[in-house]
Amino acid sequence: MSFPSIPPRPADAVFALNKEYNLDPSPLKISCGVGAYRDAEGRPLVLRAVKEAKERLLDSDPGNEYLPIEGDAEFLRLSRELCFGSDPSGVQSVQSLSGTGALYLVHRLFATYGSTKKVYFSDPTWGNHKAMALAAGLEPGTYTYLDSRDPCKPAFDLKGMLASMDAMPPGSMIVLQACGHNPTGVDPSPSEWDAVVSKCGEKGLVVCMDNAYQGFATGSPDDDRLAMEKFLASGQEFFVCCSYAKNFGLYGQRVGACHVVSPNAADVVSQLKGVARTTYSNPPKHGSDVVKTVLGDERLRKEWVDELGEMAGRIRDMRAKLRAGLESSLPGTSWSHVTSQIGMFSYTGLTPAEVERCKRESVYMLSTGRVSVAGINEGNLERIVGVIAGARKGE
């Protein structure tokens, strides 16, 4: 290997956008790109329950010893209860570096033991999904997710998705986002989930659920586990990759878990541990201590659930006001998709050219038109509406 021969890697789209935003000298600049919650004043939020949990940990000083390769057993038990509503038999787990790390563990395992290298993601999907699959030696593909008949009004396309699944080779992996779909905010209905679950079983697909937003989509962790409950009830084997970045505001702590639902879960977890040991050895401790403290205390857990409801409620309010503002500024148009979508993101239907017009006015979003609604507040709403309306008019 010659170091000078190594070419530069293209920048990640989300982080490149954030860098562009940070370099913009305009005092009017607004970031609607990065998927991190902001409060009504546009500031990062430390949840009350998380703050108290940290204070308790500071007083009790749980130390800084290595965790086992599989992670903290009590954290994993509480994570399973949150994910499934109970701690069901036949489910075993390994702690991970957030949801991204859980997905990578599964991809590496599938690259070794899968009957095919094919892994399928929704079109569109989170920008890092395909890159991780490629890094693990897999062959990423896509399945239809949005109804393309009206690109300005993104909606779920069940018929198209089922047709895509029919074309997948048996034994392929399909990655499904459990709730608050990134980047679209478009989730299947309960009956549509039933059809997807049935098709996965019929086709013999290896299901990997990306559970990054539980509690952040509807505001209720119980309601947001609908997809996991349906797969569990189906008797199928599957993975669930959980992140505690968004729903606990622990973005920088990298707290996650990978749950394995299978009669052979113990052996599968042993192989996941092997991947973990040769990748990062064992997981970090402080973030999982925080989550464990909150979920293991009845009062703190209730306060956390209440805070999730407050955050989701603020996002719903901003969706309603964004829609109302755009429909007022663009008479004769419907922006109903903004309020029918769910979770942190809205797939606005803006074209790349319209997004570029917004950026010229210092309003930043991904080229796909994905807007982080969590970044909108009363102080910047009017300007965001005006810039988006101007971009749509071609101004």
CSV table of C-alpha atoms in Angstrom, one decimal:
chain,number,residue,atom,x,y,z
A,1,MET,CA,0.0,0.0,0.0
A,2,SER,CA,1.2,3.5,-0.9
A,3,PHE,CA,-0.4,6.2,1.3
A,4,PRO,CA,-0.3,8.8,-1.5
A,5,SER,CA,-2.2,6.4,-3.8
A,6,ILE,CA,-5.2,6.4,-1.5
A,7,PRO,CA,-8.0,8.7,-3.0
A,8,PRO,CA,-10.2,10.9,-0.8
A,9,ARG,CA,-13.6,9.4,0.1
A,10,PRO,CA,-16.6,11.6,-0.8
A,11,ALA,CA,-18.1,13.4,2.2
A,12,ASP,CA,-21.2,12.0,4.0
A,13,ALA,CA,-24.1,14.0,2.8
A,14,VAL,CA,-25.6,14.9,6.2
A,15,PHE,CA,-22.3,15.9,7.8
A,16,ALA,CA,-21.2,17.8,4.6
A,17,LEU,CA,-24.5,19.7,4.8
A,18,ASN,CA,-23.9,20.5,8.4
A,19,LYS,CA,-20.4,21.8,7.6
A,20,GLU,CA,-21.8,23.9,4.9
A,21,TYR,CA,-24.3,25.4,7.3
A,22,ASN,CA,-21.6,26.1,9.9
A,23,LEU,CA,-19.5,27.9,7.4
A,24,ASP,CA,-22.4,30.1,6.2
A,25,PRO,CA,-21.8,33.6,7.7
A,26,SER,CA,-25.5,34.6,7.4
A,27,PRO,CA,-27.2,35.6,10.7
A,28,LEU,CA,-30.4,34.3,9.1
A,29,LYS,CA,-29.2,30.7,8.4
A,30,ILE,CA,-31.4,27.8,9.5
A,31,SER,CA,-30.5,24.1,9.6
A,32,CYS,CA,-33.3,21.7,8.7
A,33,GLY,CA,-30.8,18.9,7.9
A,34,VAL,CA,-29.4,17.1,10.9
A,35,GLY,CA,-31.6,14.6,12.6
A,36,ALA,CA,-31.3,15.8,16.2
A,37,TYR,CA,-34.1,17.2,18.3
A,38,ARG,CA,-34.2,20.9,19.2
A,39,ASP,CA,-36.5,22.6,21.7
A,40,ALA,CA,-38.9,25.4,21.0
A,41,GLU,CA,-35.9,27.9,21.2
A,42,GLY,CA,-33.8,25.9,18.8
A,43,ARG,CA,-31.5,24.6,21.4
A,44,PRO,CA,-30.3,21.0,22.0
A,45,LEU,CA,-32.4,19.3,24.7
A,46,VAL,CA,-31.2,17.3,27.7
A,47,LEU,CA,-34.2,15.4,28.9
A,48,ARG,CA,-35.1,15.9,32.6
A,49,ALA,CA,-35.1,12.1,33.2
A,50,VAL,CA,-31.7,11.8,31.6
A,51,LYS,CA,-30.3,14.7,33.6
A,52,GLU,CA,-31.5,13.1,36.9
A,53,ALA,CA,-30.1,9.7,35.9
A,54,LYS,CA,-26.7,11.3,35.2
A,55,GLU,CA,-26.8,13.0,38.6
A,56,ARG,CA,-27.6,9.7,40.3
A,57,LEU,CA,-24.7,8.0,38.5
A,58,LEU,CA,-22.3,10.8,39.5
A,59,ASP,CA,-23.3,10.3,43.2
A,60,SER,CA,-23.2,6.5,43.1
A,61,ASP,CA,-20.1,6.3,40.9
A,62,PRO,CA,-20.6,2.9,39.1
A,63,GLY,CA,-17.0,2.9,38.0
A,64,ASN,CA,-15.3,2.5,34.7
A,65,GLU,CA,-14.6,-1.2,34.4
A,66,TYR,CA,-15.0,-3.0,31.0
A,67,LEU,CA,-18.4,-4.3,30.2
A,68,PRO,CA,-18.7,-7.9,28.9
A,69,ILE,CA,-18.5,-8.3,25.2
A,70,GLU,CA,-22.3,-8.7,25.0
A,71,GLY,CA,-22.8,-5.6,27.2
A,72,ASP,CA,-24.7,-4.9,30.4
A,73,ALA,CA,-27.2,-7.7,31.1
A,74,GLU,CA,-29.8,-5.5,33.0
A,75,PHE,CA,-29.6,-2.8,30.2
A,76,LEU,CA,-30.3,-5.5,27.6
A,77,ARG,CA,-33.2,-7.0,29.7
A,78,LEU,CA,-34.8,-3.5,29.9
A,79,SER,CA,-34.2,-2.9,26.3
A,80,ARG,CA,-36.0,-6.1,25.3
A,81,GLU,CA,-39.0,-5.1,27.5
A,82,LEU,CA,-39.1,-1.7,25.8
A,83,CYS,CA,-38.8,-3.2,22.3
A,84,PHE,CA,-41.3,-6.1,22.8
A,85,GLY,CA,-43.5,-5.0,25.7
A,86,SER,CA,-42.0,-7.9,27.8
A,87,ASP,CA,-38.9,-10.0,28.0
A,88,PRO,CA,-40.0,-12.9,25.8
A,89,SER,CA,-38.4,-16.3,25.7
A,90,GLY,CA,-36.3,-17.1,22.7
A,91,VAL,CA,-34.8,-13.6,22.5
A,92,GLN,CA,-31.2,-12.9,23.3
A,93,SER,CA,-29.3,-9.7,22.8
A,94,VAL,CA,-25.9,-7.9,22.5
A,95,GLN,CA,-25.2,-4.3,23.3
A,96,SER,CA,-24.0,-2.2,20.4
A,97,LEU,CA,-22.6,1.1,19.3
A,98,SER,CA,-26.1,2.6,18.8
A,99,GLY,CA,-28.4,1.4,16.0
A,100,THR,CA,-25.6,1.8,13.4
A,101,GLY,CA,-23.4,-0.6,15.3
A,102,ALA,CA,-26.2,-3.1,15.7
A,103,LEU,CA,-26.9,-3.0,11.9
A,104,TYR,CA,-23.2,-3.5,11.2
A,105,LEU,CA,-23.0,-6.5,13.5
A,106,VAL,CA,-26.0,-8.1,11.7
A,107,HIS,CA,-24.6,-7.3,8.3
A,108,ARG,CA,-21.2,-8.9,9.1
A,109,LEU,CA,-23.0,-12.0,10.4
A,110,PHE,CA,-25.2,-12.2,7.3
A,111,ALA,CA,-22.1,-11.8,5.1
A,112,THR,CA,-20.7,-14.9,6.7
A,113,TYR,CA,-23.7,-17.1,7.2
A,114,GLY,CA,-26.4,-15.9,4.8
A,115,SER,CA,-27.4,-18.0,1.8
A,116,THR,CA,-27.0,-14.9,-0.4
A,117,LYS,CA,-25.3,-11.6,-0.2
A,118,LYS,CA,-28.4,-9.7,-1.1
A,119,VAL,CA,-29.8,-7.1,1.4
A,120,TYR,CA,-32.7,-4.8,0.5
A,121,PHE,CA,-33.5,-1.3,1.8
A,122,SER,CA,-36.5,1.0,1.1
A,123,ASP,CA,-36.2,3.4,-1.7
A,124,PRO,CA,-35.4,6.0,-0.4
A,125,THR,CA,-33.6,5.1,2.9
A,126,TRP,CA,-31.2,6.5,5.4
A,127,GLY,CA,-28.0,7.5,3.7
A,128,ASN,CA,-25.7,5.2,5.7
A,129,HIS,CA,-27.7,2.0,5.1
A,130,LYS,CA,-26.2,1.0,1.8
A,131,ALA,CA,-22.7,2.1,2.7
A,132,MET,CA,-22.7,-0.1,5.8
A,133,ALA,CA,-23.9,-3.1,3.7
A,134,LEU,CA,-21.1,-2.6,1.2
A,135,ALA,CA,-18.6,-2.3,4.0
A,136,ALA,CA,-19.7,-5.6,5.3
A,137,GLY,CA,-19.3,-7.3,1.9
A,138,LEU,CA,-23.0,-7.4,1.0
A,139,GLU,CA,-24.9,-6.5,-2.2
A,140,PRO,CA,-27.4,-3.8,-1.4
A,141,GLY,CA,-30.6,-3.4,-3.4
A,142,THR,CA,-33.8,-1.5,-3.0
A,143,TYR,CA,-37.6,-2.2,-2.7
A,144,THR,CA,-40.4,0.2,-3.7
A,145,TYR,CA,-41.6,2.2,-0.8
A,146,LEU,CA,-43.2,5.4,-2.0
A,147,ASP,CA,-46.0,5.9,-4.5
A,148,SER,CA,-44.3,7.8,-7.3
A,149,ARG,CA,-47.4,8.9,-9.1
A,150,ASP,CA,-47.3,12.3,-7.4
A,151,PRO,CA,-43.7,13.1,-6.2
A,152,CYS,CA,-45.0,16.2,-4.5
A,153,LYS,CA,-47.2,14.1,-2.2
A,154,PRO,CA,-45.1,11.2,-0.9
A,155,ALA,CA,-47.3,8.2,0.3
A,156,PHE,CA,-46.6,4.6,1.1
A,157,ASP,CA,-46.9,2.1,-1.8
A,158,LEU,CA,-47.9,-1.3,-0.4
A,159,LYS,CA,-48.6,-2.8,-3.7
A,160,GLY,CA,-45.2,-1.7,-5.1
A,161,MET,CA,-43.4,-3.0,-2.0
A,162,LEU,CA,-45.0,-6.4,-2.1
A,163,ALA,CA,-44.1,-6.7,-5.8
A,164,SER,CA,-40.5,-5.8,-5.0
A,165,MET,CA,-40.5,-8.5,-2.2
A,166,ASP,CA,-41.8,-11.1,-4.6
A,167,ALA,CA,-38.7,-10.5,-6.8
A,168,MET,CA,-36.3,-11.0,-3.9
A,169,PRO,CA,-34.4,-14.3,-3.8
A,170,PRO,CA,-35.4,-16.5,-0.8
A,171,GLY,CA,-32.9,-16.0,2.0
A,172,SER,CA,-32.3,-12.4,1.2
A,173,MET,CA,-32.2,-9.9,4.0
A,174,ILE,CA,-34.8,-7.1,4.1
A,175,VAL,CA,-34.2,-4.1,6.4
A,176,LEU,CA,-37.4,-2.6,7.6
A,177,GLN,CA,-37.7,0.7,9.6
A,178,ALA,CA,-39.9,0.0,12.6
A,179,CYS,CA,-41.4,3.6,12.9
A,180,GLY,CA,-40.7,7.2,12.0
A,181,HIS,CA,-39.3,6.2,8.6
A,182,ASN,CA,-36.1,8.1,7.7
A,183,PRO,CA,-36.1,10.1,5.4
A,184,THR,CA,-39.8,10.1,4.5
A,185,GLY,CA,-41.8,10.1,7.7
A,186,VAL,CA,-44.2,7.7,5.9
A,187,ASP,CA,-45.1,4.6,7.9
A,188,PRO,CA,-47.3,1.6,7.0
A,189,SER,CA,-50.7,1.3,8.7
A,190,PRO,CA,-51.3,-1.7,11.0
A,191,SER,CA,-53.0,-3.6,8.2
A,192,GLU,CA,-50.2,-2.8,5.8
A,193,TRP,CA,-47.7,-4.1,8.3
A,194,ASP,CA,-49.8,-7.3,8.5
A,195,ALA,CA,-49.3,-7.7,4.7
A,196,VAL,CA,-45.5,-7.0,4.9
A,197,VAL,CA,-45.1,-9.5,7.8
A,198,SER,CA,-47.0,-12.2,5.9
A,199,LYS,CA,-44.9,-11.6,2.7
A,200,CYS,CA,-41.6,-11.8,4.6
A,201,GLY,CA,-42.7,-15.3,5.9
A,202,GLU,CA,-44.0,-16.4,2.5
A,203,LYS,CA,-40.7,-15.4,0.8
A,204,GLY,CA,-38.4,-16.8,3.5
A,205,LEU,CA,-36.7,-13.4,3.9
A,206,VAL,CA,-34.3,-12.6,6.8
A,207,VAL,CA,-35.8,-9.7,8.5
A,208,CYS,CA,-33.7,-7.0,10.2
A,209,MET,CA,-35.7,-4.2,11.8
A,210,ASP,CA,-34.1,-0.8,12.2
A,211,ASN,CA,-35.7,0.6,15.4
A,212,ALA,CA,-34.2,4.0,15.7
A,213,TYR,CA,-37.1,6.2,16.8
A,214,GLN,CA,-39.2,4.2,19.3
A,215,GLY,CA,-41.3,6.7,21.3
A,216,PHE,CA,-40.3,9.5,19.0
A,217,ALA,CA,-42.7,8.8,16.2
A,218,THR,CA,-46.1,8.8,18.0
A,219,GLY,CA,-44.8,9.9,21.4
A,220,SER,CA,-45.6,6.5,22.8
A,221,PRO,CA,-43.0,3.7,23.1
A,222,ASP,CA,-45.9,1.2,23.4
A,223,ASP,CA,-47.5,2.4,20.1
A,224,ASP,CA,-44.2,2.5,18.3
A,225,ARG,CA,-43.4,-1.1,18.9
A,226,LEU,CA,-46.3,-2.3,16.7
A,227,ALA,CA,-44.1,-3.7,14.0
A,228,MET,CA,-42.0,-5.7,16.4
A,229,GLU,CA,-45.0,-7.1,18.1
A,230,LYS,CA,-46.5,-8.2,14.8
A,231,PHE,CA,-43.3,-10.0,13.8
A,232,LEU,CA,-43.0,-11.6,17.2
A,233,ALA,CA,-46.5,-12.9,17.0
A,234,SER,CA,-45.9,-14.3,13.5
A,235,GLY,CA,-43.3,-16.8,14.9
A,236,GLN,CA,-40.7,-15.7,12.4
A,237,GLU,CA,-37.0,-15.4,13.2
A,238,PHE,CA,-35.7,-11.8,13.0
A,239,PHE,CA,-33.3,-9.2,14.2
A,240,VAL,CA,-34.1,-5.8,15.9
A,241,CYS,CA,-31.5,-3.1,15.9
A,242,CYS,CA,-32.3,-0.5,18.5
A,243,SER,CA,-30.9,3.0,19.0
A,244,TYR,CA,-31.2,5.2,22.1
A,245,ALA,CA,-29.8,8.3,20.4
A,246,LYS,CA,-33.0,10.1,19.5
A,247,ASN,CA,-35.4,8.9,22.2
A,248,PHE,CA,-33.0,9.6,25.0
A,249,GLY,CA,-31.2,12.5,23.4
A,250,LEU,CA,-27.9,10.5,23.9
A,251,TYR,CA,-26.6,11.2,20.4
A,252,GLY,CA,-22.9,11.2,21.4
A,253,GLN,CA,-23.0,8.2,23.8
A,254,ARG,CA,-23.7,5.6,21.1
A,255,VAL,CA,-26.1,3.4,23.1
A,256,GLY,CA,-27.8,0.6,21.2
A,257,ALA,CA,-28.8,-3.1,21.3
A,258,CYS,CA,-29.3,-5.9,18.8
A,259,HIS,CA,-32.0,-8.4,19.7
A,260,VAL,CA,-32.2,-11.8,18.1
A,261,VAL,CA,-35.5,-13.6,17.9
A,262,SER,CA,-34.8,-17.3,17.2
A,263,PRO,CA,-34.8,-20.7,18.8
A,264,ASN,CA,-31.1,-20.6,18.0
A,265,ALA,CA,-30.6,-17.1,19.5
A,266,ALA,CA,-27.8,-18.1,21.9
A,267,ASP,CA,-25.6,-19.4,19.1
A,268,VAL,CA,-26.4,-16.3,16.9
A,269,VAL,CA,-25.5,-14.0,19.7
A,270,SER,CA,-22.2,-15.8,20.2
A,271,GLN,CA,-21.3,-15.0,16.6
A,272,LEU,CA,-22.4,-11.4,17.0
A,273,LYS,CA,-20.1,-11.2,20.0
A,274,GLY,CA,-17.3,-12.5,17.9
A,275,VAL,CA,-17.8,-9.7,15.4
A,276,ALA,CA,-18.0,-7.2,18.2
A,277,ARG,CA,-14.8,-8.5,19.9
A,278,THR,CA,-12.8,-8.1,16.6
A,279,THR,CA,-14.3,-4.7,15.8
A,280,TYR,CA,-14.5,-2.7,19.0
A,281,SER,CA,-13.9,-5.3,21.7
A,282,ASN,CA,-16.8,-4.3,24.1
A,283,PRO,CA,-19.4,-1.5,24.3
A,284,PRO,CA,-19.2,1.8,26.1
A,285,LYS,CA,-20.7,2.0,29.6
A,286,HIS,CA,-21.9,5.4,30.6
A,287,GLY,CA,-24.8,5.8,28.1
A,288,SER,CA,-26.2,2.3,28.8
A,289,ASP,CA,-26.0,3.2,32.6
A,290,VAL,CA,-28.1,6.2,31.9
A,291,VAL,CA,-30.7,4.3,29.9
A,292,LYS,CA,-30.7,1.5,32.5
A,293,THR,CA,-31.2,4.0,35.3
A,294,VAL,CA,-34.2,5.6,33.6
A,295,LEU,CA,-35.9,2.5,32.4
A,296,GLY,CA,-35.4,0.7,35.7
A,297,ASP,CA,-37.0,3.4,37.8
A,298,GLU,CA,-40.8,3.7,37.7
A,299,ARG,CA,-40.8,7.5,38.3
A,300,LEU,CA,-38.0,8.3,35.9
A,301,ARG,CA,-39.4,6.0,33.2
A,302,LYS,CA,-42.8,7.8,33.5
A,303,GLU,CA,-41.1,11.2,33.3
A,304,TRP,CA,-39.2,10.0,30.2
A,305,VAL,CA,-42.4,8.8,28.5
A,306,ASP,CA,-44.0,12.2,29.3
A,307,GLU,CA,-41.1,14.0,27.7
A,308,LEU,CA,-41.3,11.9,24.6
A,309,GLY,CA,-45.0,12.9,24.4
A,310,GLU,CA,-44.0,16.6,24.7
A,311,MET,CA,-41.3,16.3,22.0
A,312,ALA,CA,-43.6,14.4,19.6
A,313,GLY,CA,-46.4,16.9,20.3
A,314,ARG,CA,-44.1,19.9,19.5
A,315,ILE,CA,-43.1,18.2,16.2
A,316,ARG,CA,-46.8,17.6,15.3
A,317,ASP,CA,-47.6,21.2,16.1
A,318,MET,CA,-44.7,22.4,13.8
A,319,ARG,CA,-46.0,20.1,11.0
A,320,ALA,CA,-49.4,21.6,11.2
A,321,LYS,CA,-48.1,25.1,11.2
A,322,LEU,CA,-45.7,24.4,8.3
A,323,ARG,CA,-48.5,22.9,6.3
A,324,ALA,CA,-50.8,25.9,7.0
A,325,GLY,CA,-48.1,28.4,6.1
A,326,LEU,CA,-47.2,26.7,2.8
A,327,GLU,CA,-50.8,26.3,1.8
A,328,SER,CA,-51.4,30.0,2.6
A,329,SER,CA,-48.3,31.1,0.7
A,330,LEU,CA,-49.0,28.8,-2.3
A,331,PRO,CA,-52.8,29.0,-2.9
A,332,GLY,CA,-54.4,26.1,-4.6
A,333,THR,CA,-51.7,23.6,-3.4
A,334,SER,CA,-52.0,20.9,-0.9
A,335,TRP,CA,-49.3,20.1,1.6
A,336,SER,CA,-51.3,17.5,3.5
A,337,HIS,CA,-48.5,15.0,3.3
A,338,VAL,CA,-46.6,17.1,5.8
A,339,THR,CA,-49.1,16.3,8.5
A,340,SER,CA,-49.8,12.7,7.4
A,341,GLN,CA,-46.2,11.8,7.9
A,342,ILE,CA,-44.8,11.0,11.3
A,343,GLY,CA,-41.7,11.3,13.4
A,344,MET,CA,-38.7,13.6,13.1
A,345,PHE,CA,-38.6,14.0,9.3
A,346,SER,CA,-40.8,15.3,6.5
A,347,TYR,CA,-40.2,14.3,2.9
A,348,THR,CA,-41.4,17.6,1.5
A,349,GLY,CA,-41.4,16.7,-2.2
A,350,LEU,CA,-39.0,19.6,-3.0
A,351,THR,CA,-36.8,18.9,-6.0
A,352,PRO,CA,-33.0,19.1,-5.8
A,353,ALA,CA,-33.2,22.4,-7.8
A,354,GLU,CA,-35.7,23.8,-5.3
A,355,VAL,CA,-33.5,22.7,-2.4
A,356,GLU,CA,-30.6,24.6,-4.0
A,357,ARG,CA,-32.8,27.7,-4.1
A,358,CYS,CA,-33.5,27.2,-0.4
A,359,LYS,CA,-29.8,26.9,0.4
A,360,ARG,CA,-29.0,30.1,-1.5
A,361,GLU,CA,-31.3,31.7,1.1
A,362,SER,CA,-29.4,30.0,3.9
A,363,VAL,CA,-32.1,27.4,4.7
A,364,TYR,CA,-30.4,24.0,4.7
A,365,MET,CA,-31.9,20.6,4.0
A,366,LEU,CA,-30.8,17.4,2.2
A,367,SER,CA,-31.0,17.4,-1.6
A,368,THR,CA,-33.8,14.8,-1.4
A,369,GLY,CA,-36.1,17.5,0.2
A,370,ARG,CA,-36.0,15.8,3.6
A,371,VAL,CA,-36.6,18.4,6.4
A,372,SER,CA,-35.9,17.7,10.0
A,373,VAL,CA,-39.2,19.1,11.5
A,374,ALA,CA,-37.5,18.9,14.9
A,375,GLY,CA,-35.4,21.8,13.8
A,376,ILE,CA,-38.4,24.1,13.2
A,377,ASN,CA,-39.7,26.4,15.8
A,378,GLU,CA,-41.9,29.5,16.2
A,379,GLY,CA,-38.8,31.7,15.7
A,380,ASN,CA,-37.8,30.4,12.3
A,381,LEU,CA,-41.1,29.0,10.9
A,382,GLU,CA,-42.1,32.1,9.0
A,383,ARG,CA,-38.8,32.3,7.2
A,384,ILE,CA,-38.7,28.6,6.4
A,385,VAL,CA,-42.2,28.9,4.9
A,386,GLY,CA,-41.3,31.9,2.9
A,387,VAL,CA,-38.1,30.4,1.5
A,388,ILE,CA,-39.7,27.1,0.6
A,389,ALA,CA,-42.7,28.9,-1.1
A,390,GLY,CA,-40.2,31.0,-3.0
A,391,ALA,CA,-38.3,28.0,-4.1
A,392,ARG,CA,-41.5,26.3,-5.3
A,393,LYS,CA,-42.5,29.4,-7.3
A,394,GLY,CA,-39.0,29.5,-8.8
A,395,GLU,CA,-38.1,32.8,-7.2
